């Protein structure tokens, strides 16, 4: 019994880097997920938010996700405020690179509507609410 336990623990520790690689692959978002052209206008942006909210099971309804984006930026992907927040969901430009990397949108601008939506919806899902968007969530 003890040998089996030691073997299992050794096996688990050897596979840890592979598990990390698998977890990293799970973070990458396929290009075709929620494949709406956000640059085409407000209707497409709302469709993309609805799709992402359903795909990543965001808190509340897809309508709530749209309401947060409307409150934050009036659904303007180029929105910016002098406090250092930008994009549809007014992500912090200081924290954006790490958040984008963490949620599978590395090397994408905070002003990329698709990236901003996916990162924000996934953050809300992880938090269990839209409360990080104080005043809008």
XYZ file of N, CA and C in Angstrom:
411
model
N 0.823 -1.194 0.000
C 0.000 0.000 0.000
C 0.870 1.262 0.000
N 1.900 1.237 0.850
C 2.768 2.401 0.953
C 3.505 2.648 -0.363
N 3.964 1.558 -1.018
C 4.655 1.707 -2.302
C 3.733 2.323 -3.358
N 2.484 1.906 -3.332
C 1.525 2.446 -4.304
C 1.315 3.939 -4.076
N 1.244 4.340 -2.808
C 1.070 5.748 -2.482
C 2.284 6.561 -2.923
N 3.479 6.061 -2.642
C 4.704 6.754 -3.043
C 4.776 6.837 -4.564
N 4.437 5.761 -5.242
C 4.461 5.760 -6.710
C 3.453 6.759 -7.270
N 2.285 6.815 -6.673
C 1.266 7.748 -7.143
C 1.713 9.194 -6.938
N 2.299 9.483 -5.777
C 2.788 10.838 -5.516
C 3.930 11.209 -6.456
N 4.842 10.293 -6.701
C 5.949 10.555 -7.616
C 5.424 10.803 -9.025
N 4.475 10.003 -9.438
C 3.888 10.164 -10.760
C 3.201 11.520 -10.890
N 2.488 11.917 -9.857
C 1.784 13.202 -9.880
C 2.768 14.359 -9.948
N 3.872 14.264 -9.219
C 4.837 15.361 -9.244
C 5.556 15.442 -10.584
N 5.781 14.311 -11.241
C 6.412 14.321 -12.551
C 5.493 14.903 -13.611
N 4.203 14.735 -13.440
C 3.270 15.227 -14.446
C 2.826 16.663 -14.187
N 3.298 17.298 -13.131
C 2.879 18.662 -12.815
C 3.159 19.650 -13.940
N 4.353 19.672 -14.545
C 4.566 20.612 -15.635
C 3.618 20.371 -16.806
N 3.329 19.118 -17.112
C 2.392 18.824 -18.194
C 1.003 19.342 -17.848
N 0.614 19.210 -16.590
C -0.687 19.712 -16.160
C -0.750 21.225 -16.332
N 0.344 21.912 -16.008
C 0.392 23.356 -16.175
C 0.245 23.721 -17.643
N 0.907 22.959 -18.516
C 0.799 23.218 -19.953
C -0.627 23.003 -20.427
N -1.282 21.967 -19.917
C -2.672 21.705 -20.290
C -3.566 22.831 -19.791
N -3.327 23.307 -18.572
C -4.119 24.406 -18.030
C -3.919 25.662 -18.876
N -2.696 25.909 -19.329
C -2.428 27.078 -20.174
C -3.174 26.957 -21.495
N -3.191 25.755 -22.083
C -3.931 25.549 -23.327
C -5.414 25.824 -23.130
N -5.956 25.482 -21.965
C -7.377 25.702 -21.695
C -7.699 27.190 -21.633
N -6.700 28.025 -21.327
C -6.924 29.467 -21.256
C -7.023 30.093 -22.635
N -6.384 29.482 -23.621
C -6.383 30.047 -24.963
C -7.787 29.958 -25.543
N -8.246 31.052 -26.102
C -9.598 31.124 -26.646
C -9.515 30.963 -28.159
N -10.187 29.953 -28.703
C -10.169 29.800 -30.156
C -10.740 31.036 -30.851
N -10.184 31.351 -31.996
C -10.602 32.538 -32.740
C -12.086 32.475 -33.082
N -12.619 31.316 -33.350
C -13.996 31.192 -33.802
C -15.039 31.245 -32.678
N -14.609 31.247 -31.427
C -15.564 31.366 -30.332
C -16.107 32.789 -30.335
N -17.415 32.903 -30.381
C -18.066 34.222 -30.407
C -17.504 35.075 -31.538
N -17.582 34.538 -32.714
C -16.968 35.157 -33.883
C -17.859 36.250 -34.487
N -18.044 37.332 -33.745
C -18.782 38.502 -34.226
C -17.785 39.616 -34.484
N -18.005 40.382 -35.513
C -17.106 41.482 -35.855
C -17.478 42.707 -35.030
N -16.814 42.874 -33.901
C -17.140 43.936 -32.956
C -16.954 45.330 -33.552
N -16.130 45.473 -34.573
C -15.915 46.787 -35.190
C -17.112 47.242 -36.026
N -18.049 46.323 -36.306
C -19.175 46.622 -37.200
C -20.262 47.465 -36.538
N -20.226 47.630 -35.227
C -21.211 48.478 -34.570
C -21.778 47.884 -33.296
N -22.680 48.641 -32.703
C -23.254 48.294 -31.405
C -23.990 46.961 -31.418
N -24.732 46.671 -32.473
C -25.473 45.406 -32.521
C -24.513 44.224 -32.432
N -23.411 44.285 -33.182
C -22.420 43.207 -33.154
C -21.745 43.107 -31.781
N -21.475 44.246 -31.166
C -20.876 44.245 -29.822
C -21.813 43.542 -28.841
N -23.097 43.879 -28.902
C -24.053 43.239 -27.988
C -24.151 41.737 -28.261
N -24.109 41.335 -29.522
C -24.139 39.908 -29.853
C -22.912 39.206 -29.281
N -21.766 39.832 -29.400
C -20.524 39.267 -28.869
C -20.589 39.148 -27.348
N -21.111 40.157 -26.679
C -21.253 40.098 -25.211
C -22.213 38.976 -24.832
N -23.343 38.878 -25.511
C -24.301 37.798 -25.214
C -23.648 36.424 -25.382
N -22.951 36.257 -26.486
C -22.293 34.981 -26.768
C -21.268 34.640 -25.683
N -20.412 35.594 -25.346
C -19.387 35.360 -24.323
C -20.020 35.079 -22.958
N -21.075 35.818 -22.628
C -21.752 35.617 -21.333
C -22.338 34.216 -21.240
N -22.867 33.713 -22.339
C -23.398 32.335 -22.339
C -22.261 31.319 -22.319
N -21.239 31.555 -23.117
C -20.122 30.617 -23.249
C -19.390 30.416 -21.928
N -19.166 31.518 -21.188
C -18.434 31.430 -19.928
C -19.340 31.600 -18.721
N -20.636 31.422 -18.919
C -21.599 31.396 -17.819
C -21.390 32.570 -16.856
N -21.485 33.774 -17.402
C -21.274 34.956 -16.557
C -22.408 35.090 -15.549
N -22.133 35.743 -14.430
C -23.174 35.930 -13.410
C -24.352 36.732 -13.970
N -25.521 36.425 -13.493
C -26.707 37.127 -13.978
C -27.055 36.658 -15.379
N -27.588 37.547 -16.151
C -27.989 37.216 -17.513
C -27.039 37.892 -18.504
N -27.070 37.464 -19.768
C -26.291 38.194 -20.769
C -26.683 39.676 -20.818
N -27.953 39.961 -20.549
C -28.398 41.349 -20.500
C -27.688 42.150 -19.420
N -27.378 41.507 -18.311
C -26.653 42.204 -17.247
C -25.239 42.547 -17.706
N -24.605 41.645 -18.429
C -23.263 41.922 -18.955
C -23.307 43.125 -19.907
N -24.327 43.180 -20.747
C -24.488 44.321 -21.659
C -24.713 45.599 -20.864
N -25.509 45.520 -19.817
C -25.768 46.699 -18.976
C -24.493 47.236 -18.338
N -23.625 46.339 -17.895
C -22.361 46.770 -17.295
C -21.510 47.492 -18.345
N -21.408 46.910 -19.536
C -20.620 47.547 -20.601
C -21.226 48.894 -21.002
N -22.548 48.962 -21.055
C -23.208 50.229 -21.400
C -22.916 51.280 -20.325
N -22.989 50.880 -19.075
C -22.716 51.793 -17.965
C -21.257 52.265 -17.990
N -20.340 51.351 -18.266
C -18.915 51.676 -18.228
C -18.463 52.524 -19.415
N -18.943 52.207 -20.622
C -18.369 52.834 -21.816
C -19.389 53.294 -22.848
N -20.669 53.130 -22.543
C -21.715 53.384 -23.525
C -21.491 52.522 -24.778
N -20.973 51.307 -24.551
C -20.687 50.322 -25.600
C -19.688 50.846 -26.640
N -18.754 51.655 -26.170
C -17.720 52.223 -27.044
C -16.387 51.524 -26.762
N -15.889 50.718 -27.703
C -14.629 50.003 -27.470
C -13.415 50.929 -27.339
N -13.525 52.161 -27.802
C -12.418 53.119 -27.719
C -12.531 54.034 -26.495
N -13.477 53.755 -25.624
C -13.665 54.604 -24.434
C -12.408 54.590 -23.568
N -12.092 55.746 -22.994
C -10.922 55.892 -22.129
C -11.228 56.972 -21.108
N -10.779 56.752 -19.878
C -10.890 57.845 -18.911
C -9.523 58.122 -18.318
N -9.348 59.308 -17.825
C -8.029 59.755 -17.359
C -7.518 58.994 -16.147
N -8.372 58.211 -15.520
C -7.947 57.382 -14.400
C -7.185 56.144 -14.844
N -7.089 55.935 -16.152
C -6.328 54.802 -16.670
C -7.175 53.577 -16.947
N -8.451 53.774 -17.252
C -9.355 52.667 -17.574
C -9.788 52.807 -19.030
N -9.910 51.666 -19.723
C -10.157 51.752 -21.152
C -10.985 50.584 -21.664
N -11.601 50.815 -22.811
C -12.337 49.766 -23.506
C -13.771 49.636 -23.048
N -14.438 48.636 -23.586
C -15.862 48.421 -23.334
C -16.202 48.274 -21.853
N -15.396 47.508 -21.128
C -15.659 47.273 -19.710
C -14.720 48.079 -18.815
N -14.051 49.091 -19.396
C -13.165 49.981 -18.654
C -12.178 49.206 -17.782
N -11.395 48.388 -18.437
C -10.337 47.637 -17.766
C -9.191 48.585 -17.407
N -8.542 48.325 -16.295
C -7.374 49.102 -15.896
C -6.248 48.855 -16.908
N -5.716 49.947 -17.469
C -4.623 49.782 -18.432
C -3.352 49.277 -17.746
N -3.238 49.514 -16.454
C -2.083 49.039 -15.688
C -2.120 47.515 -15.559
N -3.280 46.946 -15.272
C -3.410 45.506 -15.054
C -3.756 44.724 -16.322
N -4.116 45.409 -17.395
C -4.576 44.732 -18.606
C -3.613 43.668 -19.130
N -2.323 43.928 -19.278
C -1.462 42.892 -19.860
C -1.529 41.556 -19.106
N -1.522 41.609 -17.788
C -1.611 40.377 -16.999
C -2.968 39.714 -17.102
N -4.009 40.518 -17.089
C -5.363 39.972 -17.205
C -5.573 39.355 -18.584
N -5.133 40.049 -19.622
C -5.287 39.532 -20.981
C -4.552 38.200 -21.121
N -3.360 38.125 -20.566
C -2.591 36.880 -20.613
C -3.295 35.781 -19.823
N -3.766 36.109 -18.639
C -4.425 35.120 -17.779
C -5.690 34.540 -18.420
N -6.435 35.367 -19.134
C -7.716 34.926 -19.677
C -7.683 34.635 -21.176
N -6.481 34.352 -21.699
C -6.373 33.853 -23.066
C -6.414 34.898 -24.156
N -6.094 36.150 -23.830
C -6.120 37.217 -24.828
C -4.793 37.976 -24.858
N -3.707 37.252 -24.589
C -2.407 37.907 -24.550
C -2.082 38.571 -25.884
N -1.314 39.622 -25.803
C -0.892 40.408 -26.966
C -2.045 41.121 -27.664
N -3.158 41.305 -26.983
C -4.268 42.061 -27.572
C -4.471 43.337 -26.764
N -4.819 44.385 -27.459
C -5.004 45.693 -26.847
C -6.264 45.731 -25.987
N -6.237 46.575 -24.977
C -7.421 46.811 -24.147
C -8.547 47.398 -24.997
N -8.194 48.020 -26.118
C -9.187 48.599 -27.017
C -9.732 47.585 -28.025
N -9.231 46.366 -27.993
C -9.780 45.303 -28.831
C -11.082 44.859 -28.168
N -12.196 45.146 -28.810
C -13.494 44.875 -28.203
C -13.696 43.420 -27.833
N -13.321 42.509 -28.716
C -13.487 41.081 -28.451
C -12.672 40.665 -27.230
N -11.410 41.094 -27.174
C -10.548 40.742 -26.043
C -11.089 41.326 -24.744
N -11.519 42.581 -24.765
C -12.030 43.240 -23.568
C -13.277 42.517 -23.047
N -14.139 42.109 -23.959
C -15.356 41.388 -23.573
C -15.014 40.037 -22.964
N -14.184 39.268 -23.636
C -13.872 37.920 -23.152
C -13.172 37.969 -21.801
N -12.194 38.852 -21.657
C -11.501 38.976 -20.373
C -12.480 39.391 -19.275
N -13.313 40.370 -19.541
C -14.243 40.883 -18.523
C -15.278 39.840 -18.117
N -15.837 39.151 -19.088
C -16.834 38.115 -18.784
C -16.193 36.975 -17.987
N -14.992 36.585 -18.368
C -14.324 35.512 -17.630
C -13.948 35.955 -16.221
N -13.567 37.223 -16.060
C -13.280 37.746 -14.720
C -14.543 37.746 -13.862
N -15.661 38.175 -14.435
C -16.924 38.195 -13.687
C -17.327 36.776 -13.299
N -17.139 35.836 -14.210
C -17.460 34.434 -13.896
C -16.609 33.960 -12.715
N -15.304 34.245 -12.764
C -14.404 33.811 -11.683
C -14.765 34.475 -10.356
N -15.194 35.742 -10.405
C -15.569 36.472 -9.182
C -16.953 36.068 -8.678
N -17.761 35.494 -9.577
C -19.117 35.109 -9.192
C -20.110 36.260 -9.235
N -19.660 37.422 -9.687
C -20.557 38.580 -9.794
C -19.871 39.657 -10.624
N -20.633 40.691 -10.915
C -20.086 41.850 -11.604
C -19.624 42.908 -10.603
N -19.500 42.550 -9.336
C -19.136 43.523 -8.302
C -17.791 44.221 -8.519
N -16.817 43.611 -9.214
C -15.594 44.385 -9.458
C -15.846 45.656 -10.278
N -16.953 45.718 -10.978
C -17.320 46.911 -11.736
C -18.237 47.756 -10.840
N -17.630 48.383 -9.854
C -18.339 49.144 -8.845
C -19.196 50.224 -9.499
N -20.457 50.278 -9.103
C -21.376 51.274 -9.631
C -22.093 50.822 -10.877
N -21.579 49.789 -11.543
C -22.228 49.283 -12.760
C -22.634 47.827 -12.613
N -21.994 47.106 -11.737
C -22.252 45.676 -11.601
C -23.320 45.424 -10.617
